[in-house]
Amino acid sequence: MSSQPDNEPILNYEVGSKERENLEKEITSQLSEIIDIPCIINGEEIYTKNTVTQVVPHNHKHVLANVHLAGQNEMENACNAAVSAQKAWIELGLEERSKIFEKCADLLATSWRMKVNASTMLNQSKTVFQAEIDAACELIDFWRFNSYYAKNFHDELQPLVSPEGMVNTTEIRPLEGFVLAITPFNFTSIAGNLPSAPALVGCTAVWKPSRNSYYSNYMIMKLMMEAGLPPGVINFLPGSGAKITETALSNPAFAGVHFTGSTGVFQGLWQRIAEALPNLKSYPRIVGETGGKDFIVAHSDCDEKSLLVALLRGSFEYQGQKCSASSRAYIPNSVWNSIKDNLVVEIEKIRMGDCNDFTNFMTSVIDKRAFDKITGYIERAKSNRDCKIITGGGSNEETGWFIEPTIIVTKNPKSESMVEEIFGPVLTVYVYDNDKFEETLKLCDEASPYALTGAIFAKSEENIQKAYNALRFTAGNFYINDKPTGAVVAQQPFGGARASGTNDKAGGPLNLLRWISPRSVKRTDMEIHDWTYPFMKK
Ligand code: NAD
């Protein structure tokens, strides 16, 4: 058994702290140049002729990088490089592979921390705190705890019985082939984890990063290379998701997909994989964490101040662009009447702007497409007679894609913004009669196809238990008297069911088990020279 790691401590970045000084220097330095981001295939940097720019979302005229997109050749070469690298990577063994990812964690905790945090702040428009808990702490935790889990289940999965004269073992063999890791923009940690979790247990990977996080994700790729990741084990491929998928599926060694992103894209992927099955050597593993319509339900006996904080932080941190962000709330009449004005007062205190100004709690949303989609929901709510916007509702895309934190109160619990994923700073509240708690739990369970995160706020044990039971399948991560965001590796393994994903729990051992295909080995030392059995004797 290896010794259990601790969660990475979160740095505070207070005025006058060393970390703040270093981070500010790094931000200035990253803003002062435009870099070129290549594809990285078999350890080689490939600069193609087809480039796009990567901009700062809260200041979208500022270009951070020119990104060289993969064409058909690069895509095929990346898949072939991953296939060729696998034999040596398996034979290196789990201990040595773990050492590389533990080194990644150490580099990220030290010399790379500011580089990766600054790039996440600029590329994905995160405040310093949101960057620190994601790009630094969570990814460090993924690498350390995954190594720990993999080493431990290696021993735990061994057969219980080896009768005299034989030895039974289980080889913790990886899938045969490469895994396609398709990653979302919103967490640098998830982007780093999706290719590296399968790689830790011996798969190789083709990593397709999101077009909105090429810059920070490239830093992670460079960090892994500095930590000693051998060429070809993870191949970094900016470019079209649809085309990379098509190319990967035309290679018989495609062994699985590790996806995080929206539900529609994942469902399409699953269908493409099903169509490609006859061409594939193995049945691929399909792991996907997808969208959410995360809820907070309050009971009339709840602590109202904690509820207010959860609604504000849970819905508006990182502009509501967390898959776990609360975006619908069911609040009893008495509680709503008591907190509504204060909630609006507090939300109107939120400062929004450039992430360089550390007093800002919110920055912009990720891109023009997200801006249009989210403001579309707000505009439709404005003209919906069931809905009333009680704070926010404004937006401005002149400098960056800024949308005010917005609360819609609806009379219709099935109204559009109450059931669809918006993925922005919009919370919809449905106010229910105090004596309709159980009906409201049922409503919450049935209103939306998603089942990612959710929270109950109540004091009495009886009410907590009612919600716990009624909402069993409504959330893969369930919170009691806390906001539904902020899952921590090794504390709340993360994932949802229904339309929210395959619930393979990143940040726990279950995810890693999806990337292995064990081999049972029986070895006997007995020499058997007589083919007959005792019962046959006269
Ligand atoms: P997205 O679905 O737009 O993109 C995700 C990835 O899929 C990107 O790399 C994208 O380029 C790629 N992609 C897009 N179309 C594709 C296609 N046709 N074929 C193959 N790949 C394709 O999602 P996003 O905007 O990056 O992230 C936001 C979404 O991710 C939200 O729905 C959010 O809920 C979800 N999310 C879920 C979790 C979770 O753990 N459940 C975590 C983070 C984000």
XYZ file of C-alpha atoms and ligand atoms in Angstrom:
582
model
C 0.000 0.000 0.000
C 1.347 3.425 -0.898
C 0.688 6.252 1.539
C -2.455 8.303 1.075
C -1.947 11.809 -0.348
C -3.578 14.927 1.096
C -5.695 17.383 -0.880
C -3.579 20.231 -2.188
C -3.969 23.298 0.082
C -5.609 26.312 -1.599
C -3.439 29.440 -1.713
C -5.160 32.680 -0.668
C -3.545 35.303 -2.915
C -4.069 38.009 -0.300
C -2.679 41.492 -0.895
C 1.067 41.436 -0.128
C 1.413 37.629 -0.442
C 4.261 36.125 -2.434
C 1.871 34.057 -4.521
C -0.078 37.160 -5.518
C 3.069 38.968 -6.587
C 4.209 35.974 -8.657
C 0.815 35.497 -10.258
C 0.510 39.147 -11.228
C 3.948 39.015 -12.859
C 2.935 35.898 -14.771
C -0.346 37.448 -15.973
C 1.544 40.525 -17.236
C 4.048 38.330 -18.999
C 1.374 36.165 -20.672
C -0.490 39.264 -21.806
C 2.657 40.704 -23.352
C 3.142 38.095 -26.085
C 1.247 36.044 -28.629
C 2.409 32.460 -28.702
C 2.008 29.751 -31.311
C 0.306 26.561 -30.163
C 1.151 23.487 -32.233
C -0.314 19.991 -32.370
C 1.915 17.643 -30.357
C 2.178 14.226 -31.945
C 4.620 11.595 -30.766
C 6.352 14.302 -28.724
C 6.886 16.526 -31.770
C 5.475 19.993 -32.214
C 3.624 20.236 -35.526
C 2.793 23.691 -36.892
C 0.102 23.515 -39.565
C -1.034 26.169 -42.009
C -4.569 26.252 -40.673
C -4.637 28.535 -37.621
C -7.203 30.200 -35.380
C -6.674 32.778 -32.655
C -7.300 32.312 -28.960
C -8.595 35.431 -27.224
C -9.248 36.658 -23.684
C -13.044 36.347 -23.194
C -13.340 39.392 -20.902
C -11.262 41.451 -23.349
C -11.918 39.718 -26.621
C -9.780 41.927 -28.799
C -6.708 40.686 -26.957
C -5.118 37.702 -28.695
C -3.203 35.190 -26.560
C -2.185 32.677 -29.196
C -2.336 31.417 -32.733
C -3.418 27.815 -32.639
C -2.333 25.375 -35.332
C -5.217 23.050 -36.053
C -4.843 19.401 -36.941
C -5.692 18.345 -40.494
C -6.410 14.819 -41.669
C -2.709 13.813 -41.664
C -2.134 15.033 -38.122
C -5.241 13.233 -36.929
C -4.189 9.930 -38.465
C -0.612 10.356 -37.245
C -1.776 11.073 -33.697
C -3.864 7.881 -33.582
C -0.996 5.832 -35.025
C 1.507 7.388 -32.599
C -0.744 6.454 -29.694
C -0.984 2.860 -30.934
C 2.808 2.552 -31.395
C 3.579 3.985 -27.967
C 1.409 1.595 -25.989
C 3.675 -1.478 -25.738
C 6.589 0.337 -24.120
C 4.213 2.345 -21.954
C 2.595 -0.826 -20.560
C 5.959 -2.439 -20.004
C 7.175 0.567 -18.065
C 4.823 -0.638 -15.318
C 2.408 1.109 -13.007
C 5.051 2.219 -10.479
C 7.043 4.137 -13.092
C 3.964 5.525 -14.816
C 2.673 6.765 -11.464
C 5.991 8.465 -10.789
C 5.544 10.529 -13.953
C 2.066 11.722 -12.932
C 3.200 12.343 -9.358
C 5.975 14.465 -10.839
C 3.332 16.316 -12.881
C 1.518 17.056 -9.615
C 4.711 18.274 -7.960
C 5.536 20.556 -10.897
C 2.025 21.980 -10.898
C 2.175 22.569 -7.144
C 5.448 24.507 -7.549
C 7.190 25.867 -10.645
C 4.190 25.593 -13.028
C 1.448 26.773 -10.666
C 1.407 30.444 -11.626
C 1.831 29.722 -15.325
C -1.153 27.367 -15.355
C -3.309 29.560 -13.100
C -2.591 32.723 -15.108
C -3.346 30.941 -18.380
C -6.657 29.643 -16.988
C -7.610 33.124 -15.750
C -6.898 34.651 -19.141
C -8.067 31.863 -21.409
C -11.252 30.818 -19.598
C -11.939 34.088 -17.713
C -11.668 32.776 -14.183
C -11.099 34.783 -11.035
C -7.929 33.901 -9.182
C -9.821 31.729 -6.702
C -11.694 29.839 -9.410
C -8.423 29.239 -11.282
C -6.593 28.116 -8.145
C -9.236 25.550 -7.098
C -9.527 24.202 -10.641
C -6.281 24.423 -12.583
C -3.930 23.987 -9.643
C -5.573 22.157 -6.726
C -8.001 19.863 -8.512
C -5.549 18.721 -11.158
C -2.814 18.142 -8.563
C -5.352 16.067 -6.611
C -6.397 14.098 -9.694
C -2.804 13.137 -10.445
C -1.871 12.260 -6.855
C -5.045 10.417 -5.878
C -5.376 8.574 -9.180
C -1.851 7.222 -8.724
C -2.730 6.199 -5.184
C -5.994 4.504 -6.216
C -4.376 2.659 -9.120
C -1.575 1.272 -6.949
C -4.025 0.133 -4.311
C -6.570 -1.565 -6.512
C -3.689 -3.338 -8.175
C -3.356 -5.319 -4.921
C -7.038 -5.444 -4.027
C -8.091 -6.989 -7.348
C -5.887 -10.056 -6.890
C -7.711 -13.412 -6.633
C -8.541 -14.513 -3.074
C -7.639 -18.152 -3.517
C -4.579 -19.985 -4.838
C -4.842 -23.703 -3.846
C -1.640 -25.577 -3.155
C 0.473 -26.125 -6.224
C -0.798 -23.144 -8.191
C -0.644 -19.374 -8.192
C -3.585 -17.280 -9.385
C -2.999 -13.663 -10.323
C -4.807 -10.878 -12.107
C -2.868 -8.714 -14.472
C -4.263 -5.193 -14.312
C -4.073 -4.924 -18.060
C -5.148 -1.709 -19.792
C -7.571 -1.580 -22.692
C -5.886 -2.613 -25.916
C -5.511 0.566 -27.911
C -5.928 4.272 -27.437
C -8.554 6.390 -25.737
C -9.945 9.524 -27.351
C -10.161 12.243 -24.671
C -12.557 15.026 -25.673
C -12.464 17.799 -23.107
C -14.644 20.799 -22.145
C -13.575 24.430 -21.828
C -14.710 25.038 -18.294
C -12.190 23.114 -16.164
C -8.483 22.924 -16.901
C -8.349 20.093 -14.358
C -10.896 17.997 -16.261
C -9.025 18.663 -19.504
C -5.794 17.382 -17.932
C -7.472 14.437 -16.239
C -9.374 12.974 -19.181
C -6.298 11.873 -21.183
C -4.088 11.201 -18.161
C -6.416 8.931 -16.133
C -6.510 6.237 -18.861
C -2.778 6.794 -19.502
C -1.923 6.133 -15.869
C -3.265 2.573 -16.119
C -1.497 1.891 -19.426
C -3.717 3.185 -22.223
C -2.430 5.834 -24.592
C -4.486 8.839 -25.617
C -5.405 11.282 -28.325
C -6.449 14.486 -26.571
C -8.832 16.866 -28.322
C -9.038 20.027 -26.220
C -11.917 22.520 -26.416
C -11.507 25.396 -28.867
C -12.026 27.725 -25.890
C -9.200 26.412 -23.741
C -6.324 25.628 -26.123
C -4.017 28.058 -24.337
C -4.269 26.705 -20.766
C -4.512 23.128 -22.006
C -1.304 23.534 -24.000
C 0.436 24.546 -20.750
C -0.744 21.264 -19.189
C 0.587 19.305 -22.152
C 3.983 21.023 -21.871
C 4.054 20.374 -18.130
C 3.397 16.645 -18.641
C 6.224 16.515 -21.184
C 8.595 18.205 -18.735
C 7.602 15.605 -16.135
C 8.876 12.876 -18.479
C 5.755 11.689 -20.301
C 7.152 9.599 -23.180
C 6.386 10.641 -26.787
C 3.132 9.299 -28.185
C 1.502 8.453 -24.842
C -0.706 11.560 -24.980
C -1.048 13.360 -28.302
C -2.410 16.913 -28.218
C -4.685 17.680 -31.128
C -6.467 21.040 -31.443
C -9.064 20.828 -34.198
C -12.541 19.733 -35.166
C -14.101 17.322 -32.671
C -16.296 15.723 -35.303
C -13.370 15.083 -37.693
C -11.041 13.802 -34.976
C -13.775 11.430 -33.818
C -14.323 10.187 -37.367
C -10.590 9.567 -37.819
C -10.214 7.873 -34.433
C -13.165 5.587 -35.183
C -11.664 4.563 -38.491
C -8.690 3.146 -36.579
C -9.451 -0.407 -35.304
C -7.400 0.302 -32.150
C -9.905 2.883 -30.893
C -10.510 1.540 -27.369
C -12.741 4.135 -25.773
C -13.785 7.700 -25.322
C -13.332 9.815 -22.201
C -15.652 12.741 -22.716
C -16.858 15.728 -20.735
C -19.121 18.270 -22.372
C -22.695 18.760 -23.406
C -25.329 16.031 -23.545
C -26.135 16.451 -27.241
C -22.516 16.037 -28.333
C -22.098 12.934 -26.163
C -25.266 11.314 -27.498
C -24.033 11.937 -31.044
C -20.668 10.409 -30.170
C -22.291 7.288 -28.749
C -24.238 6.845 -31.985
C -21.089 7.287 -34.122
C -19.293 4.697 -31.992
C -22.154 2.224 -32.362
C -22.006 2.623 -36.151
C -18.235 2.048 -36.145
C -18.380 -1.128 -34.016
C -17.836 -3.623 -36.861
C -14.563 -1.844 -37.694
C -13.192 -1.964 -34.134
C -10.975 -4.576 -32.555
C -12.673 -4.366 -29.126
C -15.915 -3.150 -27.618
C -14.939 0.386 -26.656
C -15.516 1.908 -23.235
C -17.715 4.984 -23.365
C -17.358 7.324 -20.423
C -19.051 10.715 -20.526
C -19.936 13.381 -18.001
C -22.418 15.749 -19.539
C -24.911 18.536 -18.843
C -26.883 19.456 -15.748
C -29.863 21.385 -14.472
C -28.732 21.493 -10.895
C -31.138 22.359 -8.142
C -31.506 23.716 -4.665
C -34.632 22.730 -2.761
C -35.321 24.524 0.509
C -37.684 23.484 3.284
C -39.411 26.104 5.394
C -37.342 25.019 8.419
C -33.986 25.758 6.707
C -31.271 28.166 7.798
C -32.100 31.100 5.550
C -28.709 32.806 5.627
C -26.888 29.651 4.508
C -29.460 29.217 1.765
C -28.830 32.757 0.538
C -25.057 32.205 0.386
C -25.540 28.893 -1.454
C -27.875 30.458 -4.011
C -25.416 33.260 -4.693
C -22.190 31.275 -4.789
C -23.714 28.121 -6.279
C -25.372 29.975 -9.158
C -22.982 32.793 -10.022
C -19.400 31.751 -9.300
C -17.588 31.286 -12.591
C -20.615 32.973 -14.217
C -22.682 29.816 -13.726
C -20.451 27.919 -16.177
C -19.906 24.959 -13.883
C -21.711 21.784 -14.797
C -22.722 21.691 -11.113
C -23.954 25.310 -10.843
C -27.390 25.698 -9.297
C -29.727 26.999 -11.956
C -33.154 26.162 -10.534
C -34.388 26.631 -6.988
C -37.573 25.539 -5.257
C -38.189 27.816 -2.302
C -41.151 27.866 0.070
C -43.235 30.998 0.313
C -42.268 31.979 3.837
C -38.527 31.619 3.149
C -38.707 33.463 -0.164
C -40.575 36.398 1.362
C -37.927 36.616 4.026
C -34.751 36.319 1.854
C -35.744 37.773 -1.506
C -34.837 41.417 -0.851
C -31.549 40.549 0.837
C -30.634 38.189 -1.961
C -31.161 40.933 -4.521
C -29.154 43.407 -2.409
C -26.241 40.967 -2.140
C -26.303 40.079 -5.841
C -26.255 43.743 -6.758
C -23.029 44.058 -4.744
C -21.277 41.543 -7.024
C -18.469 43.152 -8.971
C -17.926 41.905 -12.486
C -15.037 42.671 -14.841
C -11.460 41.760 -15.719
C -9.915 38.868 -13.766
C -6.810 41.045 -13.216
C -8.870 43.107 -10.780
C -8.990 40.717 -7.826
C -12.010 42.472 -6.288
C -14.219 41.051 -9.047
C -16.344 38.053 -8.128
C -17.441 37.427 -11.718
C -15.902 37.885 -15.147
C -17.317 37.251 -18.631
C -18.806 34.152 -20.203
C -16.623 32.122 -22.508
C -17.477 33.261 -26.043
C -19.893 34.924 -28.408
C -21.830 31.694 -28.935
C -22.396 31.292 -25.166
C -23.243 35.006 -24.851
C -25.935 34.757 -27.539
C -27.352 31.534 -26.137
C -27.602 32.810 -22.565
C -28.973 36.245 -23.459
C -31.519 34.453 -25.672
C -32.861 32.642 -22.587
C -32.986 35.957 -20.691
C -34.817 37.743 -23.508
C -37.377 34.948 -23.814
C -37.970 35.071 -20.059
C -38.558 38.827 -20.326
C -41.427 38.235 -22.708
C -42.829 35.193 -20.864
C -45.858 36.147 -18.779
C -45.065 33.448 -16.198
C -41.608 34.892 -15.567
C -40.297 37.998 -13.868
C -36.671 39.079 -13.721
C -36.041 40.422 -10.228
C -32.360 41.265 -10.651
C -29.907 41.403 -13.566
C -31.082 40.750 -17.090
C -28.533 43.072 -18.691
C -25.507 42.236 -20.816
C -22.728 43.945 -22.744
C -20.347 42.425 -25.267
C -18.341 45.463 -26.245
C -15.107 44.609 -24.411
C -15.873 41.142 -23.155
C -18.894 38.842 -23.096
C -20.418 40.111 -19.856
C -23.822 39.024 -18.569
C -25.241 40.262 -15.280
C -26.100 37.742 -12.578
C -29.789 37.219 -13.244
C -32.673 35.817 -11.220
C -35.908 34.847 -12.916
C -38.907 34.055 -10.718
C -41.391 31.815 -12.481
C -44.950 30.770 -11.747
C -44.548 27.776 -14.046
C -42.188 25.078 -12.696
C -41.797 23.698 -16.229
C -40.926 27.022 -17.881
C -37.962 26.917 -20.257
C -35.318 28.366 -17.949
C -36.466 26.076 -15.123
C -35.765 22.847 -17.023
C -33.119 23.480 -19.726
C -29.368 23.814 -19.168
C -28.422 27.469 -19.793
C -24.803 27.293 -18.622
C -24.568 30.928 -17.599
C -25.285 33.283 -14.679
C -29.041 32.684 -14.619
C -30.985 31.238 -11.689
C -34.692 30.507 -11.979
C -36.735 30.324 -8.777
C -40.067 28.604 -8.318
C -41.837 29.608 -5.127
C -44.047 26.875 -3.631
C -46.651 26.765 -0.859
C -45.053 25.851 2.440
C -47.239 22.765 2.838
C -46.307 21.338 -0.592
C -42.804 20.091 0.267
C -43.329 16.490 -0.845
C -45.077 17.486 -4.084
C -42.182 19.855 -4.757
C -39.625 17.083 -4.313
C -41.537 15.059 -6.896
C -41.629 18.055 -9.208
C -37.872 18.545 -8.845
C -37.286 14.872 -9.622
C -39.423 14.881 -12.753
C -38.986 18.364 -14.226
C -35.668 17.962 -16.037
C -33.888 15.112 -17.852
C -30.621 15.795 -16.006
C -29.337 14.309 -12.750
C -25.968 15.827 -11.934
C -25.959 17.800 -8.661
C -28.528 19.091 -6.226
C -28.959 20.312 -2.680
C -31.528 20.222 0.092
C -31.637 22.928 2.743
C -33.535 21.798 5.845
C -32.886 21.519 9.554
C -35.054 18.637 10.690
C -33.697 15.165 10.083
C -37.112 14.004 8.912
C -37.200 16.572 6.099
C -33.619 15.851 5.114
C -34.435 12.140 4.889
C -37.559 12.799 2.817
C -35.471 14.734 0.291
C -32.642 12.195 0.411
C -35.057 9.416 -0.551
C -37.258 11.324 -2.996
C -34.245 12.726 -4.878
C -32.165 9.529 -4.953
C -31.940 9.444 -8.759
C -32.143 13.217 -9.276
C -28.457 13.897 -8.613
C -25.208 11.937 -8.729
C -23.749 14.423 -6.231
C -26.159 15.387 -3.468
C -25.549 18.121 -0.893
C -27.253 18.592 2.440
C -27.202 22.211 3.617
C -24.454 23.176 1.170
C -24.266 24.595 -2.354
C -24.188 21.940 -5.092
C -20.820 23.021 -6.554
C -17.211 22.539 -5.456
C -16.753 18.751 -5.400
C -13.277 17.825 -4.186
C -11.224 14.875 -5.454
C -11.218 11.964 -2.986
C -13.985 13.658 -0.972
C -16.996 13.758 -3.316
C -16.180 11.678 -6.424
C -18.017 13.447 -9.219
C -20.576 12.443 -11.826
C -24.249 12.286 -12.661
C -26.712 9.866 -14.208
C -29.745 10.158 -16.515
C -28.865 12.742 -19.225
C -25.915 13.940 -17.126
C -23.554 11.107 -17.903
C -22.360 7.599 -17.268
C -21.593 8.432 -13.622
C -18.103 6.973 -13.638
C -17.030 9.271 -10.832
C -13.911 11.246 -11.659
C -11.853 11.750 -8.531
C -12.431 8.200 -7.271
C -11.191 4.724 -8.203
C -14.289 3.771 -10.244
C -13.265 5.955 -13.169
C -9.873 4.259 -13.451
C -11.481 0.829 -13.506
C -13.144 1.738 -16.811
C -9.735 1.865 -18.501
C -8.598 -1.622 -17.571
C -9.404 -5.005 -19.032
C -7.864 -7.457 -16.550
C -6.203 -10.728 -17.502
C -6.649 -13.676 -15.126
C -3.568 -15.886 -14.986
C -3.385 -19.375 -13.475
C 0.072 -20.858 -13.089
C 0.564 -24.411 -11.873
C 3.709 -26.046 -10.559
C 2.179 -29.529 -10.550
C 3.152 -31.767 -13.398
C 0.125 -33.851 -14.412
C 1.029 -36.922 -16.456
C -2.154 -39.013 -16.146
C -5.248 -37.860 -18.020
C -7.690 -40.172 -16.200
C -9.757 -39.187 -13.137
C -10.117 -41.261 -9.898
C -13.865 -41.845 -10.496
C -13.006 -43.782 -13.642
C -11.024 -46.442 -11.782
C -12.688 -49.893 -11.290
P -19.266 21.055 -25.682
O -20.144 19.851 -25.706
O -19.591 22.185 -26.569
O -17.759 20.628 -26.031
C -17.094 19.608 -25.330
C -16.030 19.020 -26.234
O -16.664 18.311 -27.302
C -15.137 20.074 -26.887
O -13.813 19.624 -26.928
C -15.730 20.177 -28.274
O -14.812 20.640 -29.230
C -16.109 18.744 -28.538
N -17.114 18.579 -29.592
C -18.074 19.445 -29.980
N -18.797 18.906 -30.992
C -18.275 17.681 -31.238
C -18.592 16.628 -32.141
N -19.602 16.741 -32.999
N -17.865 15.508 -32.087
C -16.859 15.361 -31.199
N -16.498 16.317 -30.324
C -17.205 17.469 -30.342
O -19.176 21.512 -24.138
P -18.413 22.771 -23.514
O -19.134 24.011 -23.919
O -16.950 22.676 -23.731
O -18.673 22.493 -21.963
C -19.900 22.776 -21.357
C -20.736 21.532 -21.210
O -19.996 20.546 -20.513
C -21.985 21.775 -20.374
O -23.053 21.051 -20.918
C -21.597 21.225 -19.011
O -22.681 20.828 -18.207
C -20.734 20.058 -19.405
N -19.811 19.680 -18.343
C -20.117 18.573 -17.614
C -19.293 18.168 -16.579
C -19.634 16.955 -15.760
O -18.786 16.508 -14.993
N -20.838 16.415 -15.899
C -18.139 18.905 -16.299
C -17.838 20.019 -17.077
C -18.687 20.393 -18.108
